[in-house]
Short mmCIF file of C-alpha atoms and ligand atoms in Angstrom, two decimals:
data_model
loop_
_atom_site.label_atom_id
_atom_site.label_comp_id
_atom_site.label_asym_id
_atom_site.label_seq_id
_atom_site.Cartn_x
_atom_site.Cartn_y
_atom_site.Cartn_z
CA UNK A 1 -20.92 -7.91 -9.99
CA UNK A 2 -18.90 -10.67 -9.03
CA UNK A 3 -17.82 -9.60 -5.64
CA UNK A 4 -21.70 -9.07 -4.82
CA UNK A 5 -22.22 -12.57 -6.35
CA UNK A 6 -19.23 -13.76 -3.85
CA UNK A 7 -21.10 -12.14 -1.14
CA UNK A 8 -24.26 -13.67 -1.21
CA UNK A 9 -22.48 -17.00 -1.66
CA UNK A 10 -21.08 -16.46 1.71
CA UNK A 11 -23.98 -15.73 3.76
CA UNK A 12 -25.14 -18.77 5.34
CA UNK A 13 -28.41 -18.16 5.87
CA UNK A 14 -28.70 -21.70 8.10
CA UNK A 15 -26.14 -23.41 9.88
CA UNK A 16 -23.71 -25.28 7.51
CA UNK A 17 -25.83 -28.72 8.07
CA UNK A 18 -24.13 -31.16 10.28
CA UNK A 19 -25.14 -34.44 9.54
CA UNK A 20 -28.51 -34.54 10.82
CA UNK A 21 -31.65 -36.95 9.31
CA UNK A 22 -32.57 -34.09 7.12
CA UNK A 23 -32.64 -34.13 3.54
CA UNK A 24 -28.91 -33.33 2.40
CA UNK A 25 -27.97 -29.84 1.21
CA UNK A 26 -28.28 -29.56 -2.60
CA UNK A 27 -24.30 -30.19 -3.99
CA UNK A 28 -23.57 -27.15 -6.17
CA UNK A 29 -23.56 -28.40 -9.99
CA UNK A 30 -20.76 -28.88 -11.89
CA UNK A 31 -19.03 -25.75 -13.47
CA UNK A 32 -19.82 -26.33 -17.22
CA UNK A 33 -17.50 -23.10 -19.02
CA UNK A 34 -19.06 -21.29 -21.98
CA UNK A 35 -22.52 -20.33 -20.90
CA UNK A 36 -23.69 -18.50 -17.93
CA UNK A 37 -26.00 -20.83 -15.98
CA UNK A 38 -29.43 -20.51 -15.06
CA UNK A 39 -30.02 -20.09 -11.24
CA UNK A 40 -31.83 -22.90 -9.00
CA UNK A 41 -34.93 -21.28 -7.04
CA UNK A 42 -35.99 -24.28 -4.95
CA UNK A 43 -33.70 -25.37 -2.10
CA UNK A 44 -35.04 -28.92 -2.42
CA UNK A 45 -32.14 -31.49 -3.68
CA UNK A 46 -34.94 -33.27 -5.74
CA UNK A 47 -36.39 -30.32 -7.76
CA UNK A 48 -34.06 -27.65 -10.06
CA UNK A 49 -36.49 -24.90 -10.53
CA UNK A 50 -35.50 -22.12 -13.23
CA UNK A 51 -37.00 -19.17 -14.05
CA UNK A 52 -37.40 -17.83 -17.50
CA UNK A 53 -37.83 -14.48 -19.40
CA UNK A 54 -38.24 -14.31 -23.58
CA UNK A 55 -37.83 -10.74 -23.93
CA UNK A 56 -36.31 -8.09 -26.54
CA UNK A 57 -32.66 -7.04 -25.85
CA UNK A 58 -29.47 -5.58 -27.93
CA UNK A 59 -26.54 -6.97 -28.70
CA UNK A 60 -23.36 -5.61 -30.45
CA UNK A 61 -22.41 -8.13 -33.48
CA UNK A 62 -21.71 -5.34 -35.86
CA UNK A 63 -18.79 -3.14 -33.90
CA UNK A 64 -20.66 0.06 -33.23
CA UNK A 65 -24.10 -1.00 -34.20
CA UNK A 66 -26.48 -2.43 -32.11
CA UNK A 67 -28.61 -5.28 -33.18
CA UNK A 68 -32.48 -5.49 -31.59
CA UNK A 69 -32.96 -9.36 -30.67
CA UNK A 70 -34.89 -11.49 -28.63
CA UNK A 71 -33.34 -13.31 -25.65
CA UNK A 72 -33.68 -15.61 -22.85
CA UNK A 73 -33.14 -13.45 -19.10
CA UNK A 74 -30.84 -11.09 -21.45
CA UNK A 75 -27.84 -13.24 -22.87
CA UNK A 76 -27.70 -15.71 -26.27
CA UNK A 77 -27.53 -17.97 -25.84
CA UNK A 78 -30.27 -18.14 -22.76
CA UNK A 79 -28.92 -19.85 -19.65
CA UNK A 80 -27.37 -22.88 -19.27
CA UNK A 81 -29.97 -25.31 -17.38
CA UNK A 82 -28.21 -28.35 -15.40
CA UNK A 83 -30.02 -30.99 -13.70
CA UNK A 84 -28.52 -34.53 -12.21
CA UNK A 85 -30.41 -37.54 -13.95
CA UNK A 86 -33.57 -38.13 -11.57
CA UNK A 87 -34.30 -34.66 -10.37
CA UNK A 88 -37.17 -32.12 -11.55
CA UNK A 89 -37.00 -29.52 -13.46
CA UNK A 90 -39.30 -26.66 -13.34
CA UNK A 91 -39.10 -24.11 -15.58
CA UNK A 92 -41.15 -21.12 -14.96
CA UNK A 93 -41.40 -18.96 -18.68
CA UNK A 94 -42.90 -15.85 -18.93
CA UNK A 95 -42.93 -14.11 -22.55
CA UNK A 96 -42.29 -10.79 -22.29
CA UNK A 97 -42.04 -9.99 -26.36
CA UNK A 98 -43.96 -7.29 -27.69
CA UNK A 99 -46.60 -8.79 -30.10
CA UNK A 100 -45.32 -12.56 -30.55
CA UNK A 101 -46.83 -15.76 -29.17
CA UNK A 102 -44.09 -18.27 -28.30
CA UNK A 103 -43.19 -21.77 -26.41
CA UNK A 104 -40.14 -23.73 -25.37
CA UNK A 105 -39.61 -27.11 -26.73
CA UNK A 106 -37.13 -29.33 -24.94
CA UNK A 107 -34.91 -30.63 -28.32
CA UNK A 108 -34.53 -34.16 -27.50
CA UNK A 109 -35.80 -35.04 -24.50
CA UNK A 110 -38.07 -38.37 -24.19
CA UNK A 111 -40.77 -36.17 -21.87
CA UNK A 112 -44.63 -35.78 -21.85
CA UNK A 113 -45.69 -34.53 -24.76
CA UNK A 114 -48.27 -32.15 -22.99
CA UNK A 115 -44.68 -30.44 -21.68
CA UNK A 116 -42.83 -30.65 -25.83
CA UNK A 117 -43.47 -26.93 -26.25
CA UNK A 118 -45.68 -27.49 -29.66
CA UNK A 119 -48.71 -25.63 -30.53
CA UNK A 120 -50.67 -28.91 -31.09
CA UNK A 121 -50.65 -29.32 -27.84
CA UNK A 122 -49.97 -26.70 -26.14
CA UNK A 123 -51.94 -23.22 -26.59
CA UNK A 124 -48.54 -20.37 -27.22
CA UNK A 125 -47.94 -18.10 -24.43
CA UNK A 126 -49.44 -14.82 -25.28
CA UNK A 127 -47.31 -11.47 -24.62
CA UNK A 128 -47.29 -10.54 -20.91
CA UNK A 129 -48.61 -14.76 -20.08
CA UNK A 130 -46.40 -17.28 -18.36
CA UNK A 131 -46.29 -20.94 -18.64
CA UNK A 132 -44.73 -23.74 -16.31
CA UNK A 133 -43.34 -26.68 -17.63
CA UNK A 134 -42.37 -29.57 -15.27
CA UNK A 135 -40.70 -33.04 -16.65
CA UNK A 136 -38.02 -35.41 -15.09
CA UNK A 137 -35.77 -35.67 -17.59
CA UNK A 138 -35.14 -39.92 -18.09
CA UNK A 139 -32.01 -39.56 -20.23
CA UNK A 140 -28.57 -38.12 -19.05
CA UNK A 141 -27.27 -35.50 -22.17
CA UNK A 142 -26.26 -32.74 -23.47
CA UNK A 143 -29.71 -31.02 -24.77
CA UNK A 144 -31.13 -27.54 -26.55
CA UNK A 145 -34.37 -25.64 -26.12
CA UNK A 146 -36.11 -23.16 -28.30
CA UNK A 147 -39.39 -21.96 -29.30
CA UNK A 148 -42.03 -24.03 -31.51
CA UNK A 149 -43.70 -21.31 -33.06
CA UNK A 150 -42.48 -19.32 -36.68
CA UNK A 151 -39.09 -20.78 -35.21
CA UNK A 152 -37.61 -19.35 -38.10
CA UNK A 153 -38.07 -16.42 -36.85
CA UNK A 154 -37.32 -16.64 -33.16
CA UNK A 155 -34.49 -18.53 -32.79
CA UNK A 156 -32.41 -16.51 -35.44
CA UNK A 157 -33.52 -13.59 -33.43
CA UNK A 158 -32.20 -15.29 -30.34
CA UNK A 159 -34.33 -17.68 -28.60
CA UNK A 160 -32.23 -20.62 -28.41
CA UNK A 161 -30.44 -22.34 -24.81
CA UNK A 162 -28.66 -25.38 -23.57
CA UNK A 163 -29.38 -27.89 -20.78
CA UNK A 164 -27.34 -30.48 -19.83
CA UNK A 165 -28.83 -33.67 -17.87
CA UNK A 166 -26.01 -34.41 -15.78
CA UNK A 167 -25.09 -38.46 -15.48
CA UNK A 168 -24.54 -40.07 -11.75
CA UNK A 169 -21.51 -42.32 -13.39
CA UNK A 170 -19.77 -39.59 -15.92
CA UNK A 171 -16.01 -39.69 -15.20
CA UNK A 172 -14.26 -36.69 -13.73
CA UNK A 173 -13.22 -33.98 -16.49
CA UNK A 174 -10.60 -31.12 -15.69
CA UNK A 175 -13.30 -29.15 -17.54
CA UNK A 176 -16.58 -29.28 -18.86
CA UNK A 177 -17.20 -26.46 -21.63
CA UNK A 178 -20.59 -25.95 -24.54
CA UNK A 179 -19.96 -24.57 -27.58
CA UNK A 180 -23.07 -22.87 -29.42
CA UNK A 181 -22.26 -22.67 -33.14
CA UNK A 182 -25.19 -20.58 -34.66
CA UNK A 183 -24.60 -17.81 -37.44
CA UNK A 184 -26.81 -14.98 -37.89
CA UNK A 185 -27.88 -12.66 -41.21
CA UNK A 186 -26.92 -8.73 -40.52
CA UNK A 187 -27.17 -5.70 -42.57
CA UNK A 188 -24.27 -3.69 -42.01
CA UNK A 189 -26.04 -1.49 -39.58
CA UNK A 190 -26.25 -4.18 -37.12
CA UNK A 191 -29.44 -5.10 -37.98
CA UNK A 192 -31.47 -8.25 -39.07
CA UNK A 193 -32.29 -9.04 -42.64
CA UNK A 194 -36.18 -9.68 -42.56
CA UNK A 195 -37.90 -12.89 -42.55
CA UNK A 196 -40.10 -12.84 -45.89
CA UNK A 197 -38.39 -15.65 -47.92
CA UNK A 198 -37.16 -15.21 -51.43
CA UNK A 199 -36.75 -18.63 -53.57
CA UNK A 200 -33.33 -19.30 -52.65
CA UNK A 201 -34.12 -19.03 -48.96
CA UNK A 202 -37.21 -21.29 -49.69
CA UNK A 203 -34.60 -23.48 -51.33
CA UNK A 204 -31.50 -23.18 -48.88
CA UNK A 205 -33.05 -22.41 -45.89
CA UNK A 206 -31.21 -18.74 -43.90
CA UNK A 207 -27.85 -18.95 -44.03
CA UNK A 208 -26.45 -16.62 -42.04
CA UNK A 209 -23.63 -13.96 -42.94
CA UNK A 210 -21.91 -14.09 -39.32
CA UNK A 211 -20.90 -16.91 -37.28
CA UNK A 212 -21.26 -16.89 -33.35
CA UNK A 213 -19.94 -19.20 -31.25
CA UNK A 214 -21.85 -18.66 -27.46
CA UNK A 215 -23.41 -15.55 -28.64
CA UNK A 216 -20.36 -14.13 -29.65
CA UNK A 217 -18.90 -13.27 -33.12
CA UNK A 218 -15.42 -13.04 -31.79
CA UNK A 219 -13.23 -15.75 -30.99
CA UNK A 220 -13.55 -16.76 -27.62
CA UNK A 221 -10.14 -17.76 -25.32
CA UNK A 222 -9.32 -19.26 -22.39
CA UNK A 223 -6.06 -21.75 -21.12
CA UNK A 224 -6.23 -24.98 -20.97
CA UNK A 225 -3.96 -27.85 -19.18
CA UNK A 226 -1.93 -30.11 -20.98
CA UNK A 227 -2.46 -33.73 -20.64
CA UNK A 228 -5.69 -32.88 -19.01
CA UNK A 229 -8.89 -34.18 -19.99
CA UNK A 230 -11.87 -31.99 -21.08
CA UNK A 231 -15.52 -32.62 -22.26
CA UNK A 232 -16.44 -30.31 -24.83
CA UNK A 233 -20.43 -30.23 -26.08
CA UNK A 234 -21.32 -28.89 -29.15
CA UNK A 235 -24.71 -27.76 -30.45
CA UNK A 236 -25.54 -26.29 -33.78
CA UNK A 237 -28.29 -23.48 -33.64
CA UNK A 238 -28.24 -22.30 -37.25
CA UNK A 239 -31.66 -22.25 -39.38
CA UNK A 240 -29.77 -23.12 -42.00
CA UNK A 241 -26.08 -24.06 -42.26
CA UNK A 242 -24.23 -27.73 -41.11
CA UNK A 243 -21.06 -26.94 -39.28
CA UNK A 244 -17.83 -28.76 -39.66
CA UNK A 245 -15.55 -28.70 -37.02
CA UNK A 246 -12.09 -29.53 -36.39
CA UNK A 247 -9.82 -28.80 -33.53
CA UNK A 248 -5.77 -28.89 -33.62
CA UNK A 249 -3.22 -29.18 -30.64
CA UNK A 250 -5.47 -32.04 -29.18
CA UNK A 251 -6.42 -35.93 -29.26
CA UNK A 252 -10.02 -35.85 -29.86
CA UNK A 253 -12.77 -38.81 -29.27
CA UNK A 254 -16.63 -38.53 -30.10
CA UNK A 255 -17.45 -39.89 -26.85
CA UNK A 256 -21.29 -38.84 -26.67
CA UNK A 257 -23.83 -37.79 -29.57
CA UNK A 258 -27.42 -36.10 -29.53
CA UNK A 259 -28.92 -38.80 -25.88
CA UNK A 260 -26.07 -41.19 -25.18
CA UNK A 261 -22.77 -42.00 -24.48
CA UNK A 262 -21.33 -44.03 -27.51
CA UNK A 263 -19.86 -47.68 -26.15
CA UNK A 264 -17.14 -46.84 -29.13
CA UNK A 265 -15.63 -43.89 -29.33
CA UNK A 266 -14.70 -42.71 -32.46
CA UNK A 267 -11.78 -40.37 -33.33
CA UNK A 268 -11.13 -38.18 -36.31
CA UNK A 269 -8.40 -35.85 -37.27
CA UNK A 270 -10.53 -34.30 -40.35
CA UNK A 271 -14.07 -32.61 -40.28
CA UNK A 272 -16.67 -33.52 -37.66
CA UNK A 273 -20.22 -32.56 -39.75
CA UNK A 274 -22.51 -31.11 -37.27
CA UNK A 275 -25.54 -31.32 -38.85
CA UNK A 276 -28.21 -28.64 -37.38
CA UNK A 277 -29.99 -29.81 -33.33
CA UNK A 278 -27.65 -32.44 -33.39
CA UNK A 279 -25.21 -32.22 -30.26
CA UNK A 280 -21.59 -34.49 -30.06
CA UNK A 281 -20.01 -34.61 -26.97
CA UNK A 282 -15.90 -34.40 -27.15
CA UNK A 283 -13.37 -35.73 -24.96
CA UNK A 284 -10.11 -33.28 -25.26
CA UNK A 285 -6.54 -34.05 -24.36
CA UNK A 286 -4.41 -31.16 -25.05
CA UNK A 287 -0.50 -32.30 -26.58
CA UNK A 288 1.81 -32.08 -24.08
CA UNK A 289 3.83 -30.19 -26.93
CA UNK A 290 0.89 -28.19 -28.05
CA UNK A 291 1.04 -24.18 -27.42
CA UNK A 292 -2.62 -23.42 -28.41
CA UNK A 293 -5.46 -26.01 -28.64
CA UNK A 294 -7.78 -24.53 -31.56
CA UNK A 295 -11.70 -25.60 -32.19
CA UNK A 296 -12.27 -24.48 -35.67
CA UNK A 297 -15.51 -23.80 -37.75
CA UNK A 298 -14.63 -24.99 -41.12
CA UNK A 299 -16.55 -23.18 -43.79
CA UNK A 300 -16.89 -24.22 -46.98
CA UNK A 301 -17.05 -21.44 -49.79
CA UNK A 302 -17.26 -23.17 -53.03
CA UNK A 303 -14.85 -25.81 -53.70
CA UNK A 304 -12.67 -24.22 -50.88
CA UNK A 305 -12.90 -24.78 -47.01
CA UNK A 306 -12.03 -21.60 -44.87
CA UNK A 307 -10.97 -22.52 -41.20
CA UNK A 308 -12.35 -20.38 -38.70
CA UNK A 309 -11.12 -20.52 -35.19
CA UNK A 310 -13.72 -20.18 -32.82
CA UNK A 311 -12.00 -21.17 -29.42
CA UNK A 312 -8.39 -20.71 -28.82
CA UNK A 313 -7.02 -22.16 -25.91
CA UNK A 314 -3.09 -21.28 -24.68
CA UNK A 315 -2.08 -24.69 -23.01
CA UNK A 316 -0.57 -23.88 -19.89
CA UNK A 317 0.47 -25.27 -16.33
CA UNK A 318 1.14 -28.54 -15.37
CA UNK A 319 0.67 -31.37 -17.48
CA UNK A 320 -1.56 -34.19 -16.59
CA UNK A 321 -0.94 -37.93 -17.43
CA UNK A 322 -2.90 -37.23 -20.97
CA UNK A 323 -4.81 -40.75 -20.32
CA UNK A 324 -8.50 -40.85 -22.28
CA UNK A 325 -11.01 -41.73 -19.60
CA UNK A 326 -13.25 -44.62 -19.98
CA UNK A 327 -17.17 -43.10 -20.32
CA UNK A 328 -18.36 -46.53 -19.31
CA UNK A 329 -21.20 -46.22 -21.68
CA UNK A 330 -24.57 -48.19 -21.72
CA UNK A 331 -25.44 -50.90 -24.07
CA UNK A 332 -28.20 -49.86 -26.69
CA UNK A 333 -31.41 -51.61 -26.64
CA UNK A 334 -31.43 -54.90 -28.71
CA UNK A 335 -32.29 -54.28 -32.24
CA UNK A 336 -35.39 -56.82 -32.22
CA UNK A 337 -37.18 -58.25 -35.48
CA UNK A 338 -39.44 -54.79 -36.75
CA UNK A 339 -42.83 -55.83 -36.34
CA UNK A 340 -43.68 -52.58 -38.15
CA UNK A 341 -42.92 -50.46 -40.99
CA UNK A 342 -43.11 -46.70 -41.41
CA UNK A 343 -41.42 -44.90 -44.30
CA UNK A 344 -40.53 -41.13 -44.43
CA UNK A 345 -39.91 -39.39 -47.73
CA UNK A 346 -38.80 -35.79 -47.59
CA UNK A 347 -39.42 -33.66 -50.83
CA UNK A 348 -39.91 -30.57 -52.67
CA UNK A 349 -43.36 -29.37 -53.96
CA UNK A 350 -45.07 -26.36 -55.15
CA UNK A 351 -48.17 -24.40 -53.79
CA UNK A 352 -50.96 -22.96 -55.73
CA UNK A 353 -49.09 -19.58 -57.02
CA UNK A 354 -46.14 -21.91 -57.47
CA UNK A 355 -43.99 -21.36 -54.65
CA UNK A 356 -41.49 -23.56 -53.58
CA UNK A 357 -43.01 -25.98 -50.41
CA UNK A 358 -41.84 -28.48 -48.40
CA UNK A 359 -43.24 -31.67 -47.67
CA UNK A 360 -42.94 -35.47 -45.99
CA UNK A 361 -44.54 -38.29 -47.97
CA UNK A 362 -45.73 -35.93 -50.24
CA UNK A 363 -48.00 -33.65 -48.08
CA UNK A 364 -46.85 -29.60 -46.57
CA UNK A 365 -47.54 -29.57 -42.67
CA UNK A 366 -51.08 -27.63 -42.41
CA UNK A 367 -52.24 -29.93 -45.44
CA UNK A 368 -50.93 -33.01 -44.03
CA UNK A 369 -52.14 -36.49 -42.55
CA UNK A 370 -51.27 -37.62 -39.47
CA UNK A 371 -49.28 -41.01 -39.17
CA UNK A 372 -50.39 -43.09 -36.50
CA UNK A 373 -47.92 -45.42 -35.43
CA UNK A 374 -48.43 -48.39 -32.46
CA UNK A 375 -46.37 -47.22 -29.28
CA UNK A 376 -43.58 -49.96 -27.52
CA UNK A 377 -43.37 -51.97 -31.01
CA UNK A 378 -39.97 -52.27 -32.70
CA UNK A 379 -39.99 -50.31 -35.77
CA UNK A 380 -38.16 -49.89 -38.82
CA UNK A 381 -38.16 -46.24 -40.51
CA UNK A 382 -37.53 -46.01 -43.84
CA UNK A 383 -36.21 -42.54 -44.42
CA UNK A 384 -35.58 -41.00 -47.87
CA UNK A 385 -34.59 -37.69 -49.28
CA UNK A 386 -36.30 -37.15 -52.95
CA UNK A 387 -35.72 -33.23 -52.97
CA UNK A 388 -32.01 -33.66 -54.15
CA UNK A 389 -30.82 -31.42 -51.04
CA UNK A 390 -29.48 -32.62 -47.41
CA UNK A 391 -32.03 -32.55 -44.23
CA UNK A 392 -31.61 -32.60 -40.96
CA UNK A 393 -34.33 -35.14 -39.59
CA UNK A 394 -35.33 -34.68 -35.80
CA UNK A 395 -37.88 -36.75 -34.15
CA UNK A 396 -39.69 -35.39 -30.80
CA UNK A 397 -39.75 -37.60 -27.99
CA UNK A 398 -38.31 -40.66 -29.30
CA UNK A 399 -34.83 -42.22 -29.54
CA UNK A 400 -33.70 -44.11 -32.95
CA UNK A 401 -30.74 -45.71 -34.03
CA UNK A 402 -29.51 -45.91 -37.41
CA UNK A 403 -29.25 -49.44 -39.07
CA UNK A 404 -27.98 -48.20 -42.65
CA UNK A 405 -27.33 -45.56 -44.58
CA UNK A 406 -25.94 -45.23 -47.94
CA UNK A 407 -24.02 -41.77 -47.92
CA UNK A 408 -22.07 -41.17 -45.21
CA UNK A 409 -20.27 -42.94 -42.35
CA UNK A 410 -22.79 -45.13 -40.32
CA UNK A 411 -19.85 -45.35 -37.58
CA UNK A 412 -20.64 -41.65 -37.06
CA UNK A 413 -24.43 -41.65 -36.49
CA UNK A 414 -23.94 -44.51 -33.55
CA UNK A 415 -25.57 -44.50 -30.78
CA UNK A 416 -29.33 -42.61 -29.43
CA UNK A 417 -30.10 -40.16 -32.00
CA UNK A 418 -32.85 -37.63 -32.47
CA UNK A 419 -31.44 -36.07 -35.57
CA UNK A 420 -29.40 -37.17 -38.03
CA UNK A 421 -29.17 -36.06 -41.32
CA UNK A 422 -30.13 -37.34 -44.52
CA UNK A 423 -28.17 -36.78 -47.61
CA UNK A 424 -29.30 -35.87 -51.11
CA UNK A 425 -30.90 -38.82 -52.30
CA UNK A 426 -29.93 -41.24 -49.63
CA UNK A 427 -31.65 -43.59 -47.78
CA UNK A 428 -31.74 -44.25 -44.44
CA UNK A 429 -33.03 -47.20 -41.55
CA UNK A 430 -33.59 -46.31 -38.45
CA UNK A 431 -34.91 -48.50 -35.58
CA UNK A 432 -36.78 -47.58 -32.65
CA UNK A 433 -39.68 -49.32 -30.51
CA UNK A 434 -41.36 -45.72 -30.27
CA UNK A 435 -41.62 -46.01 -26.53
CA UNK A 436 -42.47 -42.77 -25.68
CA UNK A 437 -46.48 -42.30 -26.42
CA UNK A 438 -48.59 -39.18 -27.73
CA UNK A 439 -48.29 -36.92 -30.56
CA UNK A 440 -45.19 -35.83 -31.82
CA UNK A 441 -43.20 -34.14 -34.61
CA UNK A 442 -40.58 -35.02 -37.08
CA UNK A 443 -39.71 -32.35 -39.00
CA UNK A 444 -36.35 -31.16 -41.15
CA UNK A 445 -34.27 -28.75 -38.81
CA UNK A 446 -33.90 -26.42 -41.62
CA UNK A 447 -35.86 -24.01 -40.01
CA UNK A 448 -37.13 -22.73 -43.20
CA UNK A 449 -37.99 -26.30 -44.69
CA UNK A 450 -40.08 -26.72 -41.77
CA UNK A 451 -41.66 -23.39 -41.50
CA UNK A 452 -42.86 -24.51 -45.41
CA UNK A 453 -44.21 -27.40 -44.86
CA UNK A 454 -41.53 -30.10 -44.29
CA UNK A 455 -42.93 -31.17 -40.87
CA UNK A 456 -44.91 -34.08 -39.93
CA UNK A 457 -47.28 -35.60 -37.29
CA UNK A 458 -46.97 -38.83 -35.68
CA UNK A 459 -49.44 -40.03 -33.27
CA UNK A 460 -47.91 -43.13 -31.20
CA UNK A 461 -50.11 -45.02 -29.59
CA UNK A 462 -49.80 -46.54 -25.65
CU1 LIG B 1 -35.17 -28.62 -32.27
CU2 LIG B 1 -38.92 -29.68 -33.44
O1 LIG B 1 -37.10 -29.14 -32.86
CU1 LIG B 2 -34.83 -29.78 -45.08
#
C-alpha cells in the first residue's frame, strides 16, 4: 500500500511548475500524526474538496471478535480534514448506511447555518442520497464533525472525525499529532450494547466500558525528540464520560482551547478535565532526561483515579534547545457593556409515564420554545445547572467567553469557547455579541441528555 501510494506521488502528471503567472501549485499540508487524512480532490490552491462515505464496517476491539460499526471511508475515527484559514472546503457525503438517515455537523465552526448539519434545517440524507456541504471556515482550530441525527446512536457506533483549520502565523512544531479520546460499550462478543435507555443511562448518559484513543483500544506508540516541541490536539468523543488527562516526561502548556489560541498559556502538572466536544490544544517539550513521554487517561473509579496510558512515546535522537514557542495569539474581542440578557437553566424533568427527561429553562427539545435572541449585540448568558449533575454546554455557530463561574478554575475556560461545562449547581456568565445569524442549537453534549430533551433553539437575528 504504501509503495503504490509512493508511486503515484511521483508521477508528475505536469511539469514541476516553474515560476510562471499561474496560480501556484497547492503546498502539501502539514503532516498532523494520529489520524489518516482525508484526500484533496480539487487541484485548485483555493478550494480543499473531500469526499465522504458513512457506511457500515468492522472493527476488532474485543481480540477475536469483530464489532459491526458505522464509519467514515472505513476508519474511526473518519479522516482527518485540513484546510489553511481562507480556503474552501467541500465536502461531498454520501450515506451509504442501511436504513438510517444521517448529517454532518461541523462542531464549532462559526459557518452558515444552512451548512450546520441539523435537521431543522437541513432535510437528513436518506440511505443511498448524498449531500454537499461548502463553508470557508473564518476561524483557525482544531475542530470535530459528527452526525445531528439520534447522535446517540451514531457517533458511539462510529461516526465521529477531526478537522483542523490550519493558521497562516502558527509557529513551527517538530510534530503535530490528534488524540481522539472516545470509549465505547461492548458485550464480550465484540458487540454493541443496544441503544434503548434504562434510568441510569437516562440519568448518566452511555458510559462506555472501553476506552479508545484514535480508534484504537490499545495504547498507541511512537518516539519522540527531546527538547523538541510538539502540538498535541485533543478531542473528547464520548456520549457520556469527561476525560482527565495527564502526561509525564514532558513540560506541558494549554496553548489553544475549543476556536483560539489562548494569549496566556496555562500549565498544569495535575489533571486536564476534558469535558465532552471540547478540544485543548498542547504544546509538548519532552525532558531532556525523560526515557518515555506518557499521555494518560485518568479514570476515576470511585474515590480512586486509575491512570491509563494512552500514548507512549520513547524519547529518542537528538535533543533540541527545549525552548516553548511563542503562539503569538490574538486579542479577544472587548467585553462591551451587555445590552442584553439571556439566561439558560439546564434541568431534570419527567414525561407523562414518568420517565426521566431533559430539559433547558424548563422545556424537553420537541416541546420546547424557541429563544430569539438580536444578532451583533453584546450579550450576557446566564447559565445554570438545576439538575444536580455536570453538563457539557455547546453552542452552534457562535463563540463565548466565560466571565465567571463559581466551580471550577475560570483560568481554564479562557479564551473562544463553544463548550464548556457546567458543574452541579454552578453558575456560569458567558459573553458573546452572537455575531453569527440564523438558527442554532445549544444543547448538553451528553449525548443522551440531548437525545431526551436537553437541547434548545436559538434564533439570532441579523
Ligand atoms: Cu458536537 Cu450539536 O454538537
Ligand atoms: Cu447534560
Amino acid at each position: 500500500m504504501i509503495i503504490l501510494l509512493s508511486l503515484f506521488a511521483c508521477q508528475p502528471d505536469k511539469e514541476p511548475a516553474a515560476t510562471t503567472e499561474s496560480a501556484a501549485p497547492e503546498e502539501p499540508m502539514p503532516e498532523v500524526w494520529g489520524v489518516a487524512p482525508a484526500e484533496d480532490h480539487d487541484p485548485s490552491p483555493d478550494v480543499v474538496e473531500v469526499h465522504l462515505q458513512a457506511a457500515l464496517t468492522t472493527v476488532e476491539w474485543v481480540e477475536g471478535e469483530s464489532t459491526e460499526v458505522w464509519a467514515y471511508n472505513g476508519q474511526i475515527p473518519g479522516p482527518l480534514i485540513q484546510v489553511r484559514l481562507g480556503q474552501t472546503l467541500r465536502v461531498m457525503f454520501e450515506n451509504d448506511l442501511e436504513e438510517d438517515e444521517t448529517t454532518i455537523h461541523w462542531h464549532g465552526m462559526r459557518i452558515s447555518d444552512q451548512m450546520d448539519g441539523v435537521p431543522m434545517i437541513q432535510d437528513p440524507v436518506q440511505p443511498g442520497e448524498s449531500f454537499t456541504y461548502e463553508f470557508t471556515p473564518p476561524d483557525p482550530g482544531s475542530y470535530w464533525y459528527h452526525p445531528h441525527v439520534s447522535a446517540n446512536e451514531q457517533i458511539e457506533r462510529g461516526l465521529q472525525g477531526v478537522l483542523i483549520v490550519h493558521e497562516p502565523d502558527a509557529p513551527a512544531v517538530d510534530k503535530d499529532r490528534y488524540f481522539v479520546l472516545d470509549d465505547a460499550s461492548l458485550r464480550s462478543n465484540g458487540s454493541l450494547y443496544g441503544f434503548a435507555m434504562d434510568h441510569m443511562t437516562r440519568m448518566m448518559g452511555r458510559w462506555g466500558n472501553t476506552l479508545l484513543v484514535n480508534g484504537q483500544t490499545s495504547m498507541l506508540t511512537d518516539t519522540v525528540r527531546p527538547g523538541s516541541v510538539e502540538r498535541w490536539r485533543i478531542v473528547n468523543t464520548a456520549n457520556a464520560r469527561p476525560m482527565y488527562i495527564s502526561i509525564s516526561g514532558a513540560d506541558l502548556r494549554v496553548v489553544a482551547t475549543d476556536g483560539t489560541r489562548l494569549a496566556e498559556p496555562w500549565t498544569d502538572d495535575g489533571r486536564i478535565e476534558v469535558p465532552i466536544g471540547r478540544r485543548f490544544d498542547l504544546e509538548v517539550i519532552p525532558h531532556l532526561d525523560a526515557e518515555t513521554v506518557t499521555l494518560i487517561n485518568e479514570v476515576r473509579d470511585g474515590y480512586q483515579w486509575e491512570e491509563i496510558p494512552i500514548f507512549e512515546a520513547t524519547v529518542a535522537g537528538d535533543p533540541g534547545p527545549g525552548e516553548p514557542l511563542d503562539w503569538a495569539a490574538p486579542t479577544l474581542p472587548e467585553v462591551e457593556e451587555p445590552v442584553q440578557e439571556v439566561s439558560v437553566t439546564l434541568d431534570a424533568g419527567e414525561d407523562e409515564d414518568g420517565a426521566l427527561i431533559w430539559t433547558v429553562n424548563g422545556e424537553a427539545y420537541g416541546d420546547h420554545s424557541e429563544i430569539p435572541v438580536s444578532g451583533n449585540t453584546p450579550t450576557r448568558i446566564t447559565l445554570t445547572d438545576a439538575s444536580g449533575l455536570d453538563h457539557p454546554f455547546h453552542l452552534h455557530g457562535q463563540f463565548f467567553q466565560v466571565l465567571s463561574r463559581e466551580d471550577r478554575q475560570l483560568d481554564r475556560d479562557r479564551g473562544h469557547l463553544d463548550t464548556v461545562m457546567v458543574g452541579a449547581r454552578e453558575t456560569l456568565v458567558l459573553y458573546t455579541s452572537f455575531d453569527n445569524p440564523g438558527v442554532w442549537m445549544a444543547h448538553c453534549h451528553i449525548l443522551e441528555h440531548a437525545e431526551l430533551g436537553m437541547m434548545a433553539e436559538l434564533v439570532v437575528s441579523e
